[in-house]
GROMACS .gro file of C-alpha atoms in nm:
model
  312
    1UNK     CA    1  -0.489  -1.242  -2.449
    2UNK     CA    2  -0.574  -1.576  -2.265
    3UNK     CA    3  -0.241  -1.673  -2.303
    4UNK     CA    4  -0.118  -1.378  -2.122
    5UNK     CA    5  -0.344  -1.391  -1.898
    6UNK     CA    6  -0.266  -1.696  -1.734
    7UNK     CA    7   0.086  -1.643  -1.790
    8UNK     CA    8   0.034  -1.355  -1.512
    9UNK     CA    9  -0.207  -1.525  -1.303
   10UNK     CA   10   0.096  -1.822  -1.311
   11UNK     CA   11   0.333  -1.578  -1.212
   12UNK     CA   12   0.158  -1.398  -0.905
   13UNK     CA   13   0.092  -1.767  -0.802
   14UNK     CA   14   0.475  -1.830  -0.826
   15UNK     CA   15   0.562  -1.505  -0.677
   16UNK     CA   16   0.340  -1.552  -0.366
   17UNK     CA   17   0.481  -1.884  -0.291
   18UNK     CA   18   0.829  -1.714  -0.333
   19UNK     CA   19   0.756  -1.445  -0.032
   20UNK     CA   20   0.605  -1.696   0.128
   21UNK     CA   21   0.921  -1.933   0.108
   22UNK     CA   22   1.128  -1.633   0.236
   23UNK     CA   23   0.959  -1.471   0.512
   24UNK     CA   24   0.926  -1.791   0.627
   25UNK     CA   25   1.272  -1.919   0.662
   26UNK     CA   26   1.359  -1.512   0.785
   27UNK     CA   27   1.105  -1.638   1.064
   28UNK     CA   28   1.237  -1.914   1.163
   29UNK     CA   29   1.599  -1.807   1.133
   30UNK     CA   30   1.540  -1.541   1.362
   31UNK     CA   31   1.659  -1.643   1.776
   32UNK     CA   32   1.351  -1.730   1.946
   33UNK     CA   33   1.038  -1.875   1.912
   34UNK     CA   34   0.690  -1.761   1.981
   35UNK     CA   35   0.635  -1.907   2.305
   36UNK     CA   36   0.970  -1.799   2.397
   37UNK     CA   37   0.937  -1.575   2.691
   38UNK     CA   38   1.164  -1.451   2.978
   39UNK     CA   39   1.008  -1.673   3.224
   40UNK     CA   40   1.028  -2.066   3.091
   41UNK     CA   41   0.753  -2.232   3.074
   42UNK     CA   42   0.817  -2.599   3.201
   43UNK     CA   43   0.949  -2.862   2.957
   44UNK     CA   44   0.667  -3.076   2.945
   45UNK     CA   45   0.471  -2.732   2.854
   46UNK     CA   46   0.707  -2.684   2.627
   47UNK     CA   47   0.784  -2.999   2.444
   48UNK     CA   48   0.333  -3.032   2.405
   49UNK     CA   49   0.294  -2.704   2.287
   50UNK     CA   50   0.580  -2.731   2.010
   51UNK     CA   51   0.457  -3.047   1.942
   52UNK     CA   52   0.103  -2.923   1.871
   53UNK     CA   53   0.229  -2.640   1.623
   54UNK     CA   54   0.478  -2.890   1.502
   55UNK     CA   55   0.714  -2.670   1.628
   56UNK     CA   56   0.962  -2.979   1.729
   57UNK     CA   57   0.965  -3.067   1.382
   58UNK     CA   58   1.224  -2.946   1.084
   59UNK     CA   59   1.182  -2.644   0.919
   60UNK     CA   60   1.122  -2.864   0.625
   61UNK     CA   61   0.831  -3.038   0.806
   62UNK     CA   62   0.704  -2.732   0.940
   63UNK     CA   63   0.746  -2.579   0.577
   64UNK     CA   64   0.565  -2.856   0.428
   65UNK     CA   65   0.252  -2.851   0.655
   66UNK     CA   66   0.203  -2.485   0.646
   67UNK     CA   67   0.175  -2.473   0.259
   68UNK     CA   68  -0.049  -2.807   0.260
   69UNK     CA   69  -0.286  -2.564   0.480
   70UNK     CA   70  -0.223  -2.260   0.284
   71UNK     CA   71  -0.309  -2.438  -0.047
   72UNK     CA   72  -0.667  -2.473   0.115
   73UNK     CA   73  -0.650  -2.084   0.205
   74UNK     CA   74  -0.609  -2.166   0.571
   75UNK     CA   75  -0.339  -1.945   0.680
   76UNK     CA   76  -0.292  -2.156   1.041
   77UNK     CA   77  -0.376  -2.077   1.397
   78UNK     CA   78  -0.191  -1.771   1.608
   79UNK     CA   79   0.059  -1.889   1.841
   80UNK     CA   80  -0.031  -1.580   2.044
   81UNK     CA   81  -0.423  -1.491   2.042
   82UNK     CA   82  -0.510  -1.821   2.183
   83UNK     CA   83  -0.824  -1.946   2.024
   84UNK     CA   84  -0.835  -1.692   1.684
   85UNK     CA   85  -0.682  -1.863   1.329
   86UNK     CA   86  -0.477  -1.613   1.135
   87UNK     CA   87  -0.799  -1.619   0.875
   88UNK     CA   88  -1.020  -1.452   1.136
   89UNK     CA   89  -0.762  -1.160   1.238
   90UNK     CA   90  -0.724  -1.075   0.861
   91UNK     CA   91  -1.086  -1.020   0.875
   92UNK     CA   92  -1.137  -0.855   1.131
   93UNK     CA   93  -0.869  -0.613   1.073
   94UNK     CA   94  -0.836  -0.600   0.708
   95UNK     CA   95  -1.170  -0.404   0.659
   96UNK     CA   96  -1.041  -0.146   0.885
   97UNK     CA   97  -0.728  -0.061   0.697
   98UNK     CA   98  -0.889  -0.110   0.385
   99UNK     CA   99  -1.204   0.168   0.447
  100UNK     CA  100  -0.890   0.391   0.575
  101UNK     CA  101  -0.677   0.299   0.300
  102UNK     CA  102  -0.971   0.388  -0.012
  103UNK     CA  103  -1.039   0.691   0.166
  104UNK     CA  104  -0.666   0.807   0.199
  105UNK     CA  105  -0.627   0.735  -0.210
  106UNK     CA  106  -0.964   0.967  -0.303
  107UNK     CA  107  -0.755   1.216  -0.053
  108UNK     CA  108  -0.458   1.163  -0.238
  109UNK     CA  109  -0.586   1.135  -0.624
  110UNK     CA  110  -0.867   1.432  -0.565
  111UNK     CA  111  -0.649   1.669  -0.458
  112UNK     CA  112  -0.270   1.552  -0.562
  113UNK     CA  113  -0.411   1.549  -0.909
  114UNK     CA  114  -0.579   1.876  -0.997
  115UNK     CA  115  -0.301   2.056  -0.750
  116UNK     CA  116  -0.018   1.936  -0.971
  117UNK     CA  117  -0.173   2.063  -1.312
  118UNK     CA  118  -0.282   2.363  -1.150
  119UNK     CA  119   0.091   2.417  -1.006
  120UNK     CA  120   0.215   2.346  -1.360
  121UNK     CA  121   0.015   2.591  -1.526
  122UNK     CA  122   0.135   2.850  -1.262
  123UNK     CA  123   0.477   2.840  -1.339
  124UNK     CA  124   0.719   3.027  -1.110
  125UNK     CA  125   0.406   3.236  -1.039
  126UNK     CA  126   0.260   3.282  -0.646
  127UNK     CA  127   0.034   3.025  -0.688
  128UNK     CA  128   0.322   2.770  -0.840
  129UNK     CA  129   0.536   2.887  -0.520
  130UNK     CA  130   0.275   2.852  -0.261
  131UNK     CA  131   0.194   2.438  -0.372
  132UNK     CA  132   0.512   2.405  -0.378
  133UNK     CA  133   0.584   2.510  -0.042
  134UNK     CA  134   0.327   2.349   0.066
  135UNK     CA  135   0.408   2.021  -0.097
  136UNK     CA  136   0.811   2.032   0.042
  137UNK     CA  137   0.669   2.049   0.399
  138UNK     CA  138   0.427   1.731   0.328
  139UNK     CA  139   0.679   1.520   0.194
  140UNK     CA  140   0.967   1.612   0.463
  141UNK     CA  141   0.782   1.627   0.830
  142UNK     CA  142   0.743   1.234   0.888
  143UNK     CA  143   0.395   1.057   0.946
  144UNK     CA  144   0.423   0.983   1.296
  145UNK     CA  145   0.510   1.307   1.355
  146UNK     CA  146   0.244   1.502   1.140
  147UNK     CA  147   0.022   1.262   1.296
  148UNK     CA  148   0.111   1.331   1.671
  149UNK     CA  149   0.044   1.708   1.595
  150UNK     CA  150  -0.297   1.630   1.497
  151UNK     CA  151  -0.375   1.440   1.756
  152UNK     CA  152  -0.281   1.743   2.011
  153UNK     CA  153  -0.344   2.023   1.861
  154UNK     CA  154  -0.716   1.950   1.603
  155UNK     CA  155  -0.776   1.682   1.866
  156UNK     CA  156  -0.677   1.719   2.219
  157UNK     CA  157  -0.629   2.150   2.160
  158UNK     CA  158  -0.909   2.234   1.965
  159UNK     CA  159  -1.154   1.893   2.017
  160UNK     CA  160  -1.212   1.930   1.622
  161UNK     CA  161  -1.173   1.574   1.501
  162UNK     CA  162  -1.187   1.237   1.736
  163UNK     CA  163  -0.814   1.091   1.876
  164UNK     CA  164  -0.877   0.731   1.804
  165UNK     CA  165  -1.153   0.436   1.628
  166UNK     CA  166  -1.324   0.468   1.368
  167UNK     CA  167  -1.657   0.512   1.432
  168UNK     CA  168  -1.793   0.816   1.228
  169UNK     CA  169  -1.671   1.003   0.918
  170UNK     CA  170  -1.470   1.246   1.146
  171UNK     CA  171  -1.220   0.979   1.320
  172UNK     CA  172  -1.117   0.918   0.927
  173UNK     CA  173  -0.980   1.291   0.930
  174UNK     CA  174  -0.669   1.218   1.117
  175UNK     CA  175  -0.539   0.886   0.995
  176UNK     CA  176  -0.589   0.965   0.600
  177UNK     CA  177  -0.396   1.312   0.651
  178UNK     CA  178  -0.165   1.140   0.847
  179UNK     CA  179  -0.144   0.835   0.576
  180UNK     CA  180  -0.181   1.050   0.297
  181UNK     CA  181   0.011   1.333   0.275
  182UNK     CA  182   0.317   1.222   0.199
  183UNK     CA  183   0.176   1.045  -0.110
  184UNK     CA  184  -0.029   1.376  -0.197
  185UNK     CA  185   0.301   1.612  -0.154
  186UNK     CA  186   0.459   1.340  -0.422
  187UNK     CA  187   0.210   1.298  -0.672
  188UNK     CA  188   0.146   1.644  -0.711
  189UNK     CA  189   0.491   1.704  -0.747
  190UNK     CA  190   0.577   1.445  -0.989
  191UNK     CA  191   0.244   1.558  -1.229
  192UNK     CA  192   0.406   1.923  -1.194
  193UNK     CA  193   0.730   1.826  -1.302
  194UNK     CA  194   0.624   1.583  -1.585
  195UNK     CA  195   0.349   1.831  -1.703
  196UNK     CA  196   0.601   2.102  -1.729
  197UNK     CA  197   0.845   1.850  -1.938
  198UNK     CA  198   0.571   1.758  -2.186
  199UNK     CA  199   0.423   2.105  -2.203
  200UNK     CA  200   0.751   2.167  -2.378
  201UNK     CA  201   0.734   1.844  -2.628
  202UNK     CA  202   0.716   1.933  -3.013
  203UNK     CA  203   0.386   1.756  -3.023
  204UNK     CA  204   0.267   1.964  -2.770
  205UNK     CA  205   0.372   2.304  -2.992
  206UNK     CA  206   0.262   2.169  -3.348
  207UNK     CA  207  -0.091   2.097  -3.145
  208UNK     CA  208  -0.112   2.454  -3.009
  209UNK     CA  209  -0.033   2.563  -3.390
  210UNK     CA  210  -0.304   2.354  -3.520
  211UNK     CA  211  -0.580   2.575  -3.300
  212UNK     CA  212  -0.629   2.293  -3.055
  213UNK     CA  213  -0.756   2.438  -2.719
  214UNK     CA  214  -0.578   2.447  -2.392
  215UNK     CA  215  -0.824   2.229  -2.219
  216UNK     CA  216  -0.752   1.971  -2.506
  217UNK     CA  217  -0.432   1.982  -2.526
  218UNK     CA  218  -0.426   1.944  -2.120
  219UNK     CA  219  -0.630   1.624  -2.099
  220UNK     CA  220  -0.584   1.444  -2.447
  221UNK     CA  221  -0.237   1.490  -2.463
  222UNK     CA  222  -0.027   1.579  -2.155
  223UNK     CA  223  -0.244   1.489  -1.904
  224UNK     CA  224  -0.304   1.136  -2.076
  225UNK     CA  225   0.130   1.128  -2.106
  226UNK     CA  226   0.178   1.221  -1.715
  227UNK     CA  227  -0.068   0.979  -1.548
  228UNK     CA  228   0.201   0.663  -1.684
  229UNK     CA  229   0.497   0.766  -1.392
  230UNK     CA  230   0.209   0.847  -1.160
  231UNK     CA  231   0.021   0.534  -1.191
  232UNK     CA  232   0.375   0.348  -1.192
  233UNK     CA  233   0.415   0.541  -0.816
  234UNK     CA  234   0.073   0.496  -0.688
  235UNK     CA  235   0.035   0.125  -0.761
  236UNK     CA  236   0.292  -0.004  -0.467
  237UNK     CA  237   0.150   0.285  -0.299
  238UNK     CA  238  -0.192   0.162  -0.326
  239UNK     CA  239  -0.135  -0.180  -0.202
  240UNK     CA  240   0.065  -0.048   0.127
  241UNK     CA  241  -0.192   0.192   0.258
  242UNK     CA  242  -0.475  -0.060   0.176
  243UNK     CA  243  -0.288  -0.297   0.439
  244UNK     CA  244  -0.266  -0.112   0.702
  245UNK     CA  245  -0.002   0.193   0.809
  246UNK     CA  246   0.099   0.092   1.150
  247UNK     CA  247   0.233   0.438   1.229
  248UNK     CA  248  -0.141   0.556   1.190
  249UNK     CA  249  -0.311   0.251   1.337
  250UNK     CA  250  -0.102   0.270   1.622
  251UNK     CA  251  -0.165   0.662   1.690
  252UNK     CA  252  -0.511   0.674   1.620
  253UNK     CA  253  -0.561   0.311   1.792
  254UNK     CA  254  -0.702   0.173   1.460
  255UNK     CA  255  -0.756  -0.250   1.508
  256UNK     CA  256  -0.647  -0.275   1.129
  257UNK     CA  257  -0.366  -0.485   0.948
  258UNK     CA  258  -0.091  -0.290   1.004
  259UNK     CA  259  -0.106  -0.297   1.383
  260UNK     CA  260  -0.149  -0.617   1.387
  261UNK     CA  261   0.169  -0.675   1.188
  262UNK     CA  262   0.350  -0.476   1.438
  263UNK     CA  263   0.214  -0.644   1.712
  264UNK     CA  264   0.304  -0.972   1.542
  265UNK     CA  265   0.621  -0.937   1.468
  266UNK     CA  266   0.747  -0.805   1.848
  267UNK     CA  267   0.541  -1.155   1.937
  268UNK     CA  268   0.733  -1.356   1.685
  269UNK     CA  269   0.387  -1.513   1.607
  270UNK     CA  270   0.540  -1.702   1.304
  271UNK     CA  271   0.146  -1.723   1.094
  272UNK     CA  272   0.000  -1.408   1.148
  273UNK     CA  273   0.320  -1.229   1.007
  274UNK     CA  274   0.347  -1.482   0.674
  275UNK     CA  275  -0.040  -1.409   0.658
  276UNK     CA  276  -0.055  -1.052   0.662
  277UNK     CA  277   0.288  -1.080   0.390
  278UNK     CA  278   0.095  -1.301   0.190
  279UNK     CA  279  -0.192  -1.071   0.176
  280UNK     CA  280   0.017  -0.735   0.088
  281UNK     CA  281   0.201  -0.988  -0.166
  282UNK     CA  282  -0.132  -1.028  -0.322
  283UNK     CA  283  -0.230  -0.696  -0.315
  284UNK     CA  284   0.063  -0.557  -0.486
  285UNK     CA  285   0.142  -0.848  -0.740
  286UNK     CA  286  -0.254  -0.755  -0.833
  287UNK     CA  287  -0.191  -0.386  -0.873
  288UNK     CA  288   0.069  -0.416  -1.045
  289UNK     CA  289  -0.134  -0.639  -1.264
  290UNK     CA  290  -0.383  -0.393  -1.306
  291UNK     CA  291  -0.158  -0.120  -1.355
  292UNK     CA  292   0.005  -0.338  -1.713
  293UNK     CA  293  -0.335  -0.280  -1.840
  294UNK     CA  294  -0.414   0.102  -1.707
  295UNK     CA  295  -0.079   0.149  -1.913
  296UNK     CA  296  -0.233  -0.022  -2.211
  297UNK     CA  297  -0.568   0.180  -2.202
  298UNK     CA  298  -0.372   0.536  -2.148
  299UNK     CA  299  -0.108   0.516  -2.408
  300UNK     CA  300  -0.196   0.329  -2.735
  301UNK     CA  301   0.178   0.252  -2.805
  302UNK     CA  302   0.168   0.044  -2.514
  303UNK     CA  303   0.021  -0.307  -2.632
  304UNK     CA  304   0.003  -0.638  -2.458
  305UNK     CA  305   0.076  -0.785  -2.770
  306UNK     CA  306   0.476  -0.720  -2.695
  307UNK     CA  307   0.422  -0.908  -2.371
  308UNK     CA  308   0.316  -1.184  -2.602
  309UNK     CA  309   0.617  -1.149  -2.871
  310UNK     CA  310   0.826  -1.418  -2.619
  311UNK     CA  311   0.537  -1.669  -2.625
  312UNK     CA  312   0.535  -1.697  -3.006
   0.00000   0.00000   0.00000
């Protein structure tokens, strides 16, 4: 087990570097520069600023000072926001898309969940055909517009829910739905359809013909079998709506991670877009972590002891 795990830990190490290394040179191969504007500064503006950000230098140099800062988890100063490092933005804005993000997944698990084994055990029934209707129309109308129709109509219409911040539990109504219900539409879906495959397994029939009850057979066996492909969907999923949507941020005027991004990116402010990377990076390459040993917990036949075969 220690073996393995610092095998992993090695390996998100490696793979952070590695989108690091990449969005970097994507940066810096892209026309431009951050203080690039339509009206020139003059060169001896110019030439002190670059020279200050090392700017002037080769993307080797540049390279090369940025990871000497980075290996002391200072993610550099923002070209743009004059006076801010990229450290304080991310915390300033993470928490925002993070509280939005772990209330989004309770949305999505809490209801996607029980409304795909419900659906399943509805077959081609009403019930079965009403979720399912339901669930087409979430994963087909697109965020930003599901998100601009509540704005008008719960929001500007009806004065139900508040348009933008986050200040009380209401202004989290819009931006999780909005967030959210694509996921919900597609996790319930996906537990329908690989409840309904497993409901017809052999195991599943000898079990029934043993006396076991429904409700057992529903969460020790194909419940337990379903939640592999779901947790295999949900754990990219997890670490993108942690980090911010900008779609939502944007519409609901959330100051979280993903708008900064955005904003970031149109300002070709070279560290605040490697800094938010590196932090979804993280996030993911540590879900995914998480997610090897979910796998190991849920189905016995799953052992990290055949991620260890190779070492021996």
């Amino acid at each position: 087990m220690g073996k393995y795990l610092i095998k992993r830990m090695l390996g998100i190490v490696f793979g952070l570097i590695l989108v690091i290394t990449i969005t970097f040179v994507l940066l810096h191969a892209m026309p431009g520069g951050p203080f690039s504007r339509e009206k020139a500064l003059p060169e001896p503006i110019q030439a002190a600023i670059e020279e200050k950000y090392h700017l002037n230098d080769s993307i080797v140099v540049q390279y090369f000072y940025y990871m000497k800062d980075f290996l002391k988890l200072k993610l550099g100063p923002s070209y743009r926001k004059i006076g801010f490092s990229v450290n304080e933005l991310i915390h300033s804005g993470f928490p925002n898309s993070a509280k939005v993000g772990m209330v989004t997944l309770l949305y999505i698990v809490l209801i996607g969940f029980p409304l795909g084994v419900f659906s399943s055990f509805k077959h081609n029934r009403w019930q079965d055909r009403l979720i399912m209707a339901v669930t087409t129309l979430g994963v087909t109308i697109p965020s930003f517009i599901l998100g601009i129709l509540i704005i008008y109509i719960f929001g500007s219409r009806l004065h139900w829910i508040p348009t933008h911040g986050l200040k009380t539990w209401k202004h989290y109504i819009g931006p999780v739905i909005t967030i959210g219900s694509f996921s919900l539409a597609y996790v319930s879906r996906l537990i329908r359809s690989n409840m309904l495959e497993i409901l017809q397994e052999d195991y599943i029939k000898a079990a029934r013909a043993r006396g076991l009850t429904e409700h057992r057979i529903l969460f020790k066996h194909a419940l337990t079998n379903t939640l592999i492909p779901t947790m295999a969907y949900l754990t990219p999923t997890i670490a993108t709506i942690l980090t911010g949507s900008f779609i939502a941020e944007n519409i609901f005027s959330i100051p979280g991670m993903g708008s900064m991004f955005v904003e970031s990116v149109g300002n070709r402010d070279y560290t605040v877009v490697i800094g938010a990377t590196a932090i979804y990076a993280l996030i993911l390459f540590l879900m995914l972590f998480i997610a090897d040993l979910v796998y190991s917990l849920i189905d016995p036949r799953i052992k990290l002891q055949n991620e260890l075969r190779g070492e021996g």
